[in-house]
PDB file of C-alpha atoms in Angstrom:
ATOM      1  CA  MET C   1     -43.674   3.164  -2.040  1.00 39.00           C
ATOM      2  CA  HIS C   2     -47.058   2.069  -0.665  1.00 40.00           C
ATOM      3  CA  ARG C   3     -46.614   0.719   2.844  1.00 36.00           C
ATOM      4  CA  ARG C   4     -47.598  -2.815   1.883  1.00 32.00           C
ATOM      5  CA  GLU C   5     -45.794  -2.851  -1.482  1.00 38.00           C
ATOM      6  CA  PHE C   6     -42.577  -1.005  -0.743  1.00 32.00           C
ATOM      7  CA  VAL C   7     -39.514  -3.026  -1.710  1.00 31.00           C
ATOM      8  CA  ALA C   8     -36.608  -1.891   0.472  1.00 34.00           C
ATOM      9  CA  THR C   9     -33.049  -2.021  -0.700  1.00 32.00           C
ATOM     10  CA  LEU C  10     -29.728  -3.289   0.567  1.00 30.00           C
ATOM     11  CA  GLY C  11     -26.144  -2.822  -0.459  1.00 35.00           C
ATOM     12  CA  GLY C  12     -23.060  -4.426   1.016  1.00 35.00           C
ATOM     13  CA  GLY C  13     -19.781  -2.782   1.880  1.00 37.00           C
ATOM     14  CA  THR C  14     -17.453  -1.917   4.648  1.00 37.00           C
ATOM     15  CA  ALA C  15     -20.051  -0.049   6.675  1.00 38.00           C
ATOM     16  CA  VAL C  16     -22.167  -3.149   7.078  1.00 36.00           C
ATOM     17  CA  ALA C  17     -19.145  -5.216   7.981  1.00 36.00           C
ATOM     18  CA  ILE C  18     -18.191  -2.802  10.740  1.00 38.00           C
ATOM     19  CA  ALA C  19     -21.626  -2.937  12.324  1.00 39.00           C
ATOM     20  CA  GLY C  20     -22.527  -6.480  11.416  1.00 38.00           C
ATOM     21  CA  CYS C  21     -21.580  -7.955  14.764  1.00 38.00           C
ATOM     22  CA  SER C  22     -23.928  -5.518  16.487  1.00 40.00           C
ATOM     23  CA  ASP C  23     -26.889  -7.712  15.596  1.00 47.00           C
ATOM     24  CA  THR C  24     -25.586 -10.601  17.686  1.00 42.00           C
ATOM     25  CA  ASP C  25     -23.461  -8.991  20.371  1.00 45.00           C
ATOM     26  CA  ASP C  26     -25.649  -7.880  23.262  1.00 46.00           C
ATOM     27  CA  SER C  27     -22.833  -6.896  25.587  1.00 43.00           C
ATOM     28  CA  GLY C  28     -23.276  -3.181  24.945  1.00 47.00           C
ATOM     29  CA  ASP C  29     -19.509  -2.652  25.412  1.00 49.00           C
ATOM     30  CA  ALA C  30     -18.413  -2.289  21.804  1.00 52.00           C
ATOM     31  CA  GLY C  31     -16.675   1.059  22.322  1.00 55.00           C
ATOM     32  CA  ILE C  32     -14.375   1.891  19.444  1.00 58.00           C
ATOM     33  CA  THR C  33     -13.088   5.378  20.122  1.00 57.00           C
ATOM     34  CA  ASP C  34     -13.422   8.442  22.287  1.00 68.00           C
ATOM     35  CA  GLU C  35     -13.941  10.645  19.210  1.00 83.00           C
ATOM     36  CA  THR C  36     -17.211  12.410  18.508  1.00 93.00           C
ATOM     37  CA  LEU C  37     -18.948  11.860  15.173  1.00 96.00           C
ATOM     38  CA  THR C  38     -20.391  14.976  13.531  1.00 97.00           C
ATOM     39  CA  LEU C  39     -23.655  14.350  11.712  1.00 98.00           C
ATOM     40  CA  THR C  40     -25.409  17.005   9.669  1.00 96.00           C
ATOM     41  CA  THR C  41     -29.040  16.140   9.114  1.00 94.00           C
ATOM     42  CA  THR C  42     -32.351  17.554   7.974  1.00 91.00           C
ATOM     43  CA  THR C  43     -34.789  19.488  10.105  1.00 87.00           C
ATOM     44  CA  SER C  44     -37.354  16.705   9.605  1.00 90.00           C
ATOM     45  CA  THR C  45     -35.252  14.014  11.282  1.00 92.00           C
ATOM     46  CA  TYR C  46     -34.212  16.452  14.002  1.00 90.00           C
ATOM     47  CA  ASP C  47     -37.584  18.091  14.733  1.00 88.00           C
ATOM     48  CA  THR C  48     -39.382  14.748  14.942  1.00 92.00           C
ATOM     49  CA  GLY C  49     -36.866  13.435  17.478  1.00 93.00           C
ATOM     50  CA  LEU C  50     -35.854  10.436  15.355  1.00 96.00           C
ATOM     51  CA  VAL C  51     -32.203  11.402  15.128  1.00 96.00           C
ATOM     52  CA  ASP C  52     -31.975  11.546  18.932  1.00 96.00           C
ATOM     53  CA  GLU C  53     -33.231   7.966  19.153  1.00 97.00           C
ATOM     54  CA  LEU C  54     -30.796   6.762  16.507  1.00 97.00           C
ATOM     55  CA  ASN C  55     -27.852   8.556  18.069  1.00 97.00           C
ATOM     56  CA  LEU C  56     -28.664   7.244  21.539  1.00 97.00           C
ATOM     57  CA  ALA C  57     -28.748   3.668  20.202  1.00 97.00           C
ATOM     58  CA  PHE C  58     -25.441   4.187  18.370  1.00 97.00           C
ATOM     59  CA  GLU C  59     -23.773   5.736  21.408  1.00 95.00           C
ATOM     60  CA  GLU C  60     -24.939   2.901  23.639  1.00 94.00           C
ATOM     61  CA  ARG C  61     -23.572   0.302  21.237  1.00 93.00           C
ATOM     62  CA  PHE C  62     -20.258   1.920  20.264  1.00 92.00           C
ATOM     63  CA  GLY C  63     -19.480   4.195  23.192  1.00 91.00           C
ATOM     64  CA  THR C  64     -18.893   7.272  21.030  1.00 91.00           C
ATOM     65  CA  GLY C  65     -20.848  10.513  20.951  1.00 94.00           C
ATOM     66  CA  VAL C  66     -22.697  12.006  18.003  1.00 96.00           C
ATOM     67  CA  ALA C  67     -22.992  15.759  17.508  1.00 96.00           C
ATOM     68  CA  ALA C  68     -26.026  16.410  15.309  1.00 96.00           C
ATOM     69  CA  VAL C  69     -26.209  19.642  13.287  1.00 95.00           C
ATOM     70  CA  ASN C  70     -29.765  20.533  12.283  1.00 91.00           C
ATOM     71  CA  GLU C  71     -29.967  22.021   8.760  1.00 91.00           C
ATOM     72  CA  GLY C  72     -31.988  21.736   5.579  1.00 88.00           C
ATOM     73  CA  THR C  73     -30.618  19.317   2.987  1.00 91.00           C
ATOM     74  CA  GLY C  74     -28.888  22.000   0.906  1.00 92.00           C
ATOM     75  CA  ALA C  75     -27.148  23.496   3.933  1.00 93.00           C
ATOM     76  CA  ALA C  76     -26.297  20.037   5.293  1.00 94.00           C
ATOM     77  CA  LEU C  77     -24.528  19.115   2.067  1.00 96.00           C
ATOM     78  CA  GLU C  78     -22.660  22.440   2.074  1.00 96.00           C
ATOM     79  CA  THR C  79     -21.428  21.619   5.568  1.00 97.00           C
ATOM     80  CA  GLY C  80     -20.163  18.311   4.192  1.00 97.00           C
ATOM     81  CA  ARG C  81     -18.486  20.072   1.273  1.00 97.00           C
ATOM     82  CA  ARG C  82     -16.531  22.208   3.740  1.00 97.00           C
ATOM     83  CA  GLY C  83     -15.426  19.136   5.670  1.00 97.00           C
ATOM     84  CA  ASP C  84     -17.287  20.285   8.785  1.00 98.00           C
ATOM     85  CA  ALA C  85     -19.238  17.019   9.059  1.00 98.00           C
ATOM     86  CA  ASP C  86     -18.290  13.359   8.918  1.00 98.00           C
ATOM     87  CA  VAL C  87     -21.597  12.028   7.632  1.00 98.00           C
ATOM     88  CA  VAL C  88     -24.692  13.561   6.034  1.00 97.00           C
ATOM     89  CA  MET C  89     -28.325  12.352   6.323  1.00 97.00           C
ATOM     90  CA  VAL C  90     -30.584  14.069   3.773  1.00 95.00           C
ATOM     91  CA  HIS C  91     -33.621  13.638   1.527  1.00 94.00           C
ATOM     92  CA  ALA C  92     -33.112  15.113  -1.938  1.00 91.00           C
ATOM     93  CA  ARG C  93     -31.579  12.529  -4.276  1.00 91.00           C
ATOM     94  CA  SER C  94     -30.700  15.069  -6.985  1.00 90.00           C
ATOM     95  CA  LEU C  95     -28.660  17.092  -4.471  1.00 92.00           C
ATOM     96  CA  GLU C  96     -27.066  13.929  -3.051  1.00 94.00           C
ATOM     97  CA  ASP C  97     -26.053  12.898  -6.576  1.00 94.00           C
ATOM     98  CA  GLU C  98     -24.426  16.269  -7.169  1.00 95.00           C
ATOM     99  CA  PHE C  99     -22.551  15.943  -3.865  1.00 96.00           C
ATOM    100  CA  ILE C 100     -21.237  12.510  -4.904  1.00 96.00           C
ATOM    101  CA  ARG C 101     -20.360  13.543  -8.474  1.00 95.00           C
ATOM    102  CA  GLU C 102     -18.287  16.431  -7.139  1.00 96.00           C
ATOM    103  CA  GLY C 103     -16.292  13.929  -5.081  1.00 96.00           C
ATOM    104  CA  TYR C 104     -17.436  15.062  -1.639  1.00 98.00           C
ATOM    105  CA  GLY C 105     -19.523  12.023  -0.745  1.00 97.00           C
ATOM    106  CA  VAL C 106     -18.815   8.281  -0.753  1.00 96.00           C
ATOM    107  CA  ASN C 107     -20.541   5.064   0.334  1.00 95.00           C
ATOM    108  CA  ARG C 108     -24.084   6.375  -0.012  1.00 96.00           C
ATOM    109  CA  ARG C 109     -26.847   4.129   1.331  1.00 96.00           C
ATOM    110  CA  ASP C 110     -30.622   4.186   1.106  1.00 96.00           C
ATOM    111  CA  LEU C 111     -31.825   4.575   4.685  1.00 97.00           C
ATOM    112  CA  MET C 112     -35.562   5.078   5.103  1.00 97.00           C
ATOM    113  CA  TYR C 113     -38.588   6.828   3.622  1.00 96.00           C
ATOM    114  CA  ASN C 114     -41.804   8.571   4.361  1.00 95.00           C
ATOM    115  CA  ASP C 115     -43.683  10.921   2.047  1.00 96.00           C
ATOM    116  CA  PHE C 116     -44.680  14.514   1.491  1.00 97.00           C
ATOM    117  CA  VAL C 117     -48.197  15.819   2.008  1.00 98.00           C
ATOM    118  CA  VAL C 118     -49.896  19.066   1.057  1.00 98.00           C
ATOM    119  CA  VAL C 119     -51.463  20.623   4.132  1.00 98.00           C
ATOM    120  CA  GLY C 120     -53.921  23.475   4.316  1.00 98.00           C
ATOM    121  CA  PRO C 121     -56.829  25.028   6.222  1.00 97.00           C
ATOM    122  CA  ASP C 122     -60.168  23.310   6.813  1.00 97.00           C
ATOM    123  CA  ASP C 123     -62.079  25.787   4.621  1.00 97.00           C
ATOM    124  CA  ASP C 124     -59.731  24.823   1.737  1.00 98.00           C
ATOM    125  CA  PRO C 125     -60.063  27.962  -0.438  1.00 98.00           C
ATOM    126  CA  ALA C 126     -58.235  26.306  -3.362  1.00 98.00           C
ATOM    127  CA  GLY C 127     -60.579  23.301  -3.316  1.00 98.00           C
ATOM    128  CA  ILE C 128     -57.825  20.685  -3.357  1.00 98.00           C
ATOM    129  CA  ASP C 129     -58.992  18.378  -0.561  1.00 97.00           C
ATOM    130  CA  GLY C 130     -58.736  14.738  -1.630  1.00 96.00           C
ATOM    131  CA  MET C 131     -57.123  15.390  -5.003  1.00 96.00           C
ATOM    132  CA  ASP C 132     -55.007  12.511  -6.332  1.00 94.00           C
ATOM    133  CA  ASP C 133     -53.005  14.740  -8.715  1.00 97.00           C
ATOM    134  CA  VAL C 134     -50.625  16.958  -6.767  1.00 98.00           C
ATOM    135  CA  THR C 135     -49.717  19.062  -9.835  1.00 97.00           C
ATOM    136  CA  GLU C 136     -53.410  19.846 -10.297  1.00 98.00           C
ATOM    137  CA  ALA C 137     -53.554  20.821  -6.628  1.00 98.00           C
ATOM    138  CA  PHE C 138     -50.591  23.157  -7.025  1.00 98.00           C
ATOM    139  CA  ARG C 139     -52.209  24.774 -10.072  1.00 98.00           C
ATOM    140  CA  ALA C 140     -55.436  25.270  -8.109  1.00 98.00           C
ATOM    141  CA  ILE C 141     -53.536  26.960  -5.259  1.00 98.00           C
ATOM    142  CA  ALA C 142     -51.827  29.316  -7.724  1.00 97.00           C
ATOM    143  CA  ASP C 143     -54.982  30.032  -9.741  1.00 97.00           C
ATOM    144  CA  SER C 144     -56.921  30.906  -6.580  1.00 97.00           C
ATOM    145  CA  GLU C 145     -53.953  32.870  -5.224  1.00 97.00           C
ATOM    146  CA  SER C 146     -54.381  31.130  -1.900  1.00 98.00           C
ATOM    147  CA  VAL C 147     -51.526  31.658   0.564  1.00 98.00           C
ATOM    148  CA  PHE C 148     -48.715  29.144   0.083  1.00 98.00           C
ATOM    149  CA  VAL C 149     -45.796  29.153   2.512  1.00 98.00           C
ATOM    150  CA  SER C 150     -42.586  27.840   0.938  1.00 97.00           C
ATOM    151  CA  ARG C 151     -39.539  26.645   2.838  1.00 95.00           C
ATOM    152  CA  GLY C 152     -37.453  28.813   0.501  1.00 94.00           C
ATOM    153  CA  ASP C 153     -34.244  27.380   1.936  1.00 92.00           C
ATOM    154  CA  SER C 154     -32.818  24.853  -0.580  1.00 88.00           C
ATOM    155  CA  SER C 155     -33.867  22.037   1.730  1.00 91.00           C
ATOM    156  CA  GLY C 156     -35.039  18.653   0.505  1.00 92.00           C
ATOM    157  CA  THR C 157     -38.648  19.750   0.977  1.00 94.00           C
ATOM    158  CA  HIS C 158     -38.020  22.992  -0.911  1.00 95.00           C
ATOM    159  CA  THR C 159     -36.313  21.050  -3.715  1.00 94.00           C
ATOM    160  CA  LYS C 160     -39.365  18.772  -3.996  1.00 96.00           C
ATOM    161  CA  GLU C 161     -41.699  21.768  -3.932  1.00 97.00           C
ATOM    162  CA  LEU C 162     -39.855  23.384  -6.850  1.00 96.00           C
ATOM    163  CA  GLU C 163     -40.029  20.102  -8.769  1.00 96.00           C
ATOM    164  CA  LEU C 164     -43.784  20.045  -8.244  1.00 98.00           C
ATOM    165  CA  TRP C 165     -44.277  23.635  -9.425  1.00 98.00           C
ATOM    166  CA  ASP C 166     -42.203  22.811 -12.494  1.00 97.00           C
ATOM    167  CA  ALA C 167     -44.254  19.658 -13.157  1.00 96.00           C
ATOM    168  CA  ALA C 168     -47.398  21.779 -12.824  1.00 96.00           C
ATOM    169  CA  GLY C 169     -46.034  24.260 -15.386  1.00 96.00           C
ATOM    170  CA  MET C 170     -46.140  27.073 -12.847  1.00 94.00           C
ATOM    171  CA  ASP C 171     -43.687  29.768 -11.788  1.00 94.00           C
ATOM    172  CA  PRO C 172     -45.100  30.880  -8.428  1.00 95.00           C
ATOM    173  CA  GLY C 173     -44.824  34.461  -7.283  1.00 94.00           C
ATOM    174  CA  GLY C 174     -46.799  37.354  -5.900  1.00 95.00           C
ATOM    175  CA  GLU C 175     -48.163  38.226  -2.488  1.00 96.00           C
ATOM    176  CA  TRP C 176     -49.818  34.822  -2.058  1.00 98.00           C
ATOM    177  CA  TYR C 177     -46.468  32.977  -2.362  1.00 98.00           C
ATOM    178  CA  ARG C 178     -44.388  33.475   0.782  1.00 97.00           C
ATOM    179  CA  GLU C 179     -40.825  32.211   1.085  1.00 97.00           C
ATOM    180  CA  ALA C 180     -40.085  31.649   4.744  1.00 95.00           C
ATOM    181  CA  GLY C 181     -36.423  30.606   4.670  1.00 92.00           C
ATOM    182  CA  SER C 182     -37.172  28.495   7.746  1.00 91.00           C
ATOM    183  CA  GLY C 183     -37.277  24.909   8.931  1.00 90.00           C
ATOM    184  CA  MET C 184     -40.278  22.640   8.491  1.00 93.00           C
ATOM    185  CA  GLY C 185     -41.710  23.171  11.961  1.00 93.00           C
ATOM    186  CA  GLN C 186     -41.660  26.949  11.635  1.00 94.00           C
ATOM    187  CA  VAL C 187     -43.169  26.789   8.148  1.00 96.00           C
ATOM    188  CA  LEU C 188     -46.056  24.640   9.400  1.00 97.00           C
ATOM    189  CA  VAL C 189     -46.730  27.200  12.135  1.00 97.00           C
ATOM    190  CA  GLN C 190     -46.647  30.029   9.570  1.00 97.00           C
ATOM    191  CA  ALA C 191     -49.025  28.159   7.253  1.00 97.00           C
ATOM    192  CA  ASP C 192     -51.360  27.603  10.198  1.00 97.00           C
ATOM    193  CA  GLN C 193     -51.254  31.242  11.288  1.00 97.00           C
ATOM    194  CA  SER C 194     -51.846  32.530   7.748  1.00 97.00           C
ATOM    195  CA  GLU C 195     -54.528  29.900   6.977  1.00 96.00           C
ATOM    196  CA  GLY C 196     -52.443  28.878   4.001  1.00 98.00           C
ATOM    197  CA  TYR C 197     -51.015  25.804   2.349  1.00 98.00           C
ATOM    198  CA  THR C 198     -47.569  24.267   2.405  1.00 98.00           C
ATOM    199  CA  LEU C 199     -45.714  21.123   1.432  1.00 98.00           C
ATOM    200  CA  ALA C 200     -44.559  19.127   4.446  1.00 97.00           C
ATOM    201  CA  ASP C 201     -42.925  15.821   5.147  1.00 94.00           C
ATOM    202  CA  ARG C 202     -45.434  13.532   6.817  1.00 95.00           C
ATOM    203  CA  GLY C 203     -43.177  12.875   9.811  1.00 92.00           C
ATOM    204  CA  THR C 204     -42.879  16.493  10.883  1.00 93.00           C
ATOM    205  CA  PHE C 205     -46.563  17.156  10.269  1.00 95.00           C
ATOM    206  CA  LEU C 206     -47.640  14.163  12.378  1.00 93.00           C
ATOM    207  CA  SER C 207     -45.262  15.105  15.178  1.00 92.00           C
ATOM    208  CA  MET C 208     -46.846  18.600  15.308  1.00 94.00           C
ATOM    209  CA  ARG C 209     -50.427  17.802  14.322  1.00 94.00           C
ATOM    210  CA  SER C 210     -51.880  18.375  17.781  1.00 93.00           C
ATOM    211  CA  GLN C 211     -50.532  21.945  17.736  1.00 94.00           C
ATOM    212  CA  LEU C 212     -51.887  22.885  14.292  1.00 97.00           C
ATOM    213  CA  GLY C 213     -55.195  23.862  12.723  1.00 97.00           C
ATOM    214  CA  VAL C 214     -54.167  22.881   9.194  1.00 97.00           C
ATOM    215  CA  GLY C 215     -54.699  19.316   7.998  1.00 97.00           C
ATOM    216  CA  ILE C 216     -53.656  17.051   5.141  1.00 98.00           C
ATOM    217  CA  ARG C 217     -55.393  18.018   1.890  1.00 98.00           C
ATOM    218  CA  VAL C 218     -53.380  15.895  -0.577  1.00 98.00           C
ATOM    219  CA  GLU C 219     -51.973  12.579   0.602  1.00 97.00           C
ATOM    220  CA  GLY C 220     -48.651  11.027  -0.358  1.00 97.00           C
ATOM    221  CA  PRO C 221     -48.023   7.445  -1.511  1.00 96.00           C
ATOM    222  CA  ILE C 222     -48.013   5.952   1.987  1.00 95.00           C
ATOM    223  CA  GLU C 223     -51.766   6.600   2.021  1.00 95.00           C
ATOM    224  CA  GLU C 224     -52.348   5.794  -1.677  1.00 93.00           C
ATOM    225  CA  GLY C 225     -51.476   9.298  -2.914  1.00 95.00           C
ATOM    226  CA  PRO C 226     -49.324  10.196  -5.950  1.00 95.00           C
ATOM    227  CA  GLU C 227     -45.827   8.758  -6.223  1.00 95.00           C
ATOM    228  CA  LEU C 228     -44.549  12.266  -6.958  1.00 96.00           C
ATOM    229  CA  LEU C 229     -44.786  12.840  -3.205  1.00 97.00           C
ATOM    230  CA  ALA C 230     -42.417  10.000  -2.272  1.00 95.00           C
ATOM    231  CA  ASN C 231     -39.736  11.101   0.214  1.00 95.00           C
ATOM    232  CA  PRO C 232     -36.705   8.765   0.424  1.00 95.00           C
ATOM    233  CA  TYR C 233     -33.784   9.502   2.762  1.00 96.00           C
ATOM    234  CA  GLY C 234     -30.141   8.671   2.114  1.00 96.00           C
ATOM    235  CA  ILE C 235     -26.980   8.736   4.221  1.00 97.00           C
ATOM    236  CA  VAL C 236     -23.522   9.572   2.839  1.00 97.00           C
ATOM    237  CA  ALA C 237     -20.015   9.629   4.290  1.00 98.00           C
ATOM    238  CA  VAL C 238     -17.832  12.674   3.579  1.00 98.00           C
ATOM    239  CA  ASN C 239     -14.893  11.693   1.391  1.00 98.00           C
ATOM    240  CA  PRO C 240     -11.664  11.495   3.457  1.00 98.00           C
ATOM    241  CA  ALA C 241      -9.616  11.896   0.266  1.00 98.00           C
ATOM    242  CA  VAL C 242     -11.005  15.442   0.012  1.00 98.00           C
ATOM    243  CA  HIS C 243     -11.060  16.265   3.731  1.00 98.00           C
ATOM    244  CA  ASP C 244      -8.486  14.288   5.696  1.00 96.00           C
ATOM    245  CA  ASN C 245      -9.845  15.663   8.985  1.00 96.00           C
ATOM    246  CA  VAL C 246     -13.098  13.713   8.808  1.00 97.00           C
ATOM    247  CA  ALA C 247     -13.706  10.727  11.073  1.00 96.00           C
ATOM    248  CA  TYR C 248     -14.263   8.324   8.202  1.00 97.00           C
ATOM    249  CA  ASP C 249     -14.086   5.167  10.324  1.00 95.00           C
ATOM    250  CA  LEU C 250     -16.813   6.500  12.605  1.00 96.00           C
ATOM    251  CA  ALA C 251     -18.890   7.590   9.613  1.00 97.00           C
ATOM    252  CA  LEU C 252     -18.814   4.064   8.200  1.00 97.00           C
ATOM    253  CA  ALA C 253     -19.638   2.586  11.596  1.00 96.00           C
ATOM    254  CA  TYR C 254     -22.611   4.960  11.876  1.00 97.00           C
ATOM    255  CA  ILE C 255     -23.865   4.176   8.375  1.00 98.00           C
ATOM    256  CA  GLY C 256     -23.404   0.485   9.053  1.00 97.00           C
ATOM    257  CA  PHE C 257     -25.309   0.665  12.315  1.00 98.00           C
ATOM    258  CA  LEU C 258     -28.241   2.653  10.909  1.00 98.00           C
ATOM    259  CA  THR C 259     -28.571   0.264   7.959  1.00 97.00           C
ATOM    260  CA  SER C 260     -28.224  -2.855  10.144  1.00 97.00           C
ATOM    261  CA  ARG C 261     -31.263  -4.681  11.470  1.00 97.00           C
ATOM    262  CA  VAL C 262     -30.831  -2.979  14.846  1.00 97.00           C
ATOM    263  CA  GLY C 263     -30.774   0.520  13.343  1.00 98.00           C
ATOM    264  CA  GLN C 264     -33.634  -0.238  10.993  1.00 98.00           C
ATOM    265  CA  ASP C 265     -35.675  -1.531  13.917  1.00 98.00           C
ATOM    266  CA  VAL C 266     -35.141   1.786  15.726  1.00 98.00           C
ATOM    267  CA  ILE C 267     -36.515   3.607  12.681  1.00 98.00           C
ATOM    268  CA  GLU C 268     -39.480   1.269  12.313  1.00 97.00           C
ATOM    269  CA  SER C 269     -40.459   1.371  15.969  1.00 97.00           C
ATOM    270  CA  TYR C 270     -40.159   5.160  16.395  1.00 96.00           C
ATOM    271  CA  THR C 271     -43.598   6.717  16.852  1.00 95.00           C
ATOM    272  CA  VAL C 272     -45.153   9.966  18.048  1.00 90.00           C
ATOM    273  CA  GLU C 273     -48.634   9.720  19.571  1.00 87.00           C
ATOM    274  CA  GLY C 274     -48.910   6.223  18.157  1.00 91.00           C
ATOM    275  CA  GLU C 275     -48.022   7.245  14.575  1.00 90.00           C
ATOM    276  CA  GLN C 276     -45.050   5.731  12.757  1.00 94.00           C
ATOM    277  CA  LEU C 277     -43.136   8.606  11.164  1.00 94.00           C
ATOM    278  CA  PHE C 278     -40.482   6.838   9.060  1.00 95.00           C
ATOM    279  CA  PHE C 279     -40.190   3.464   7.347  1.00 96.00           C
ATOM    280  CA  PRO C 280     -36.903   1.523   7.044  1.00 97.00           C
ATOM    281  CA  ARG C 281     -35.455   1.084   3.561  1.00 94.00           C
ATOM    282  CA  ALA C 282     -31.998  -0.461   3.900  1.00 95.00           C
ATOM    283  CA  LEU C 283     -32.698  -4.191   4.164  1.00 93.00           C
ATOM    284  CA  SER C 284     -34.008  -6.332   1.332  1.00 89.00           C
ATOM    285  CA  GLU C 285     -33.607  -9.765  -0.213  1.00 88.00           C
ATOM    286  CA  GLU C 286     -33.295  -7.986  -3.570  1.00 86.00           C
ATOM    287  CA  PRO C 287     -30.327  -5.570  -3.249  1.00 80.00           C
ATOM    288  CA  ASN C 288     -30.390  -2.276  -5.113  1.00 82.00           C
ATOM    289  CA  PHE C 289     -26.778  -1.600  -6.036  1.00 84.00           C
ATOM    290  CA  GLU C 290     -27.651   1.669  -7.773  1.00 82.00           C
ATOM    291  CA  GLN C 291     -28.042   3.305  -4.370  1.00 87.00           C
ATOM    292  CA  TYR C 292     -24.277   3.888  -4.214  1.00 81.00           C
ATOM    293  CA  LEU C 293     -24.128   5.939  -7.419  1.00 78.00           C
ATOM    294  CA  PRO C 294     -25.841   8.982  -8.925  1.00 84.00           C
ATOM    295  CA  GLU C 295     -29.132   7.879 -10.445  1.00 80.00           C
ATOM    296  CA  ASP C 296     -28.084   8.811 -13.989  1.00 74.00           C
ATOM    297  CA  TRP C 297     -24.598   7.286 -13.692  1.00 71.00           C
ATOM    298  CA  THR C 298     -23.391   5.324 -16.698  1.00 60.00           C
ATOM    299  CA  ARG C 299     -20.587   2.794 -17.067  1.00 53.00           C
ATOM    300  CA  GLU C 300     -18.816   5.141 -19.500  1.00 56.00           C
ATOM    301  CA  GLU C 301     -17.985   7.409 -16.561  1.00 54.00           C
ATOM    302  CA  CYS C 302     -15.545   4.850 -15.138  1.00 48.00           C
TER     303      CYS C 302
END
């Protein structure tokens, strides 16, 4: 997932067909309905402002509103399970796969990526600055009992954090390990105030960097760091066979638009203080058809 080496992916399908004409039609009058699409999305896409840019572009093209619900990945998928959202944009593939296997999600697409970074105070009490092994960094934080602020909310970032502790062979706990149960922005503020460490998605950190005293101590793969810190985002429609109230046609139009060249250009061009926060992942000359299915899916499941 290095910036210069990343091979994006593309799948076909109805969603692309719905939005395909948007790349050539510049009329701006492609209204399809007066319904409102309900999107549940992660705090990282919401807090950085990216989802507002995407929704504005979609609304201008299709003439339909988008109501964005800001939740961590776990909560966003639960909203989809209840049928209270039409489409879900998240960043924890294992949780997405579970959502699809249970029958709640269909027509998943790879959307974009950035990466995770470990941030901490300038005095770096755990001595992790510049490490290229994130599991070693996590062990050093635990061994030094330096403050670590966890999302603690079943979000995509929290899911990744737990994977990293497991890979490090650690079961964190004690006064130094603080579960916030909050969104990424609030956790960064808490880490800053407590002069502690946390795991953050690069986009949210960059969008808040000017307000914080903590800095990046372990880089992700975008800046040549470990691949364990890769942070891909997917988008999934809620299955209308399970919840017949969902606006499935709008969900497919939205997925199609975000994975079209126009939508991908919005993602690529979105910056905060000159920094690109997300990198498009949907378009490629070498399609990845596995994006539609759980990663461990086998043909025998048919």
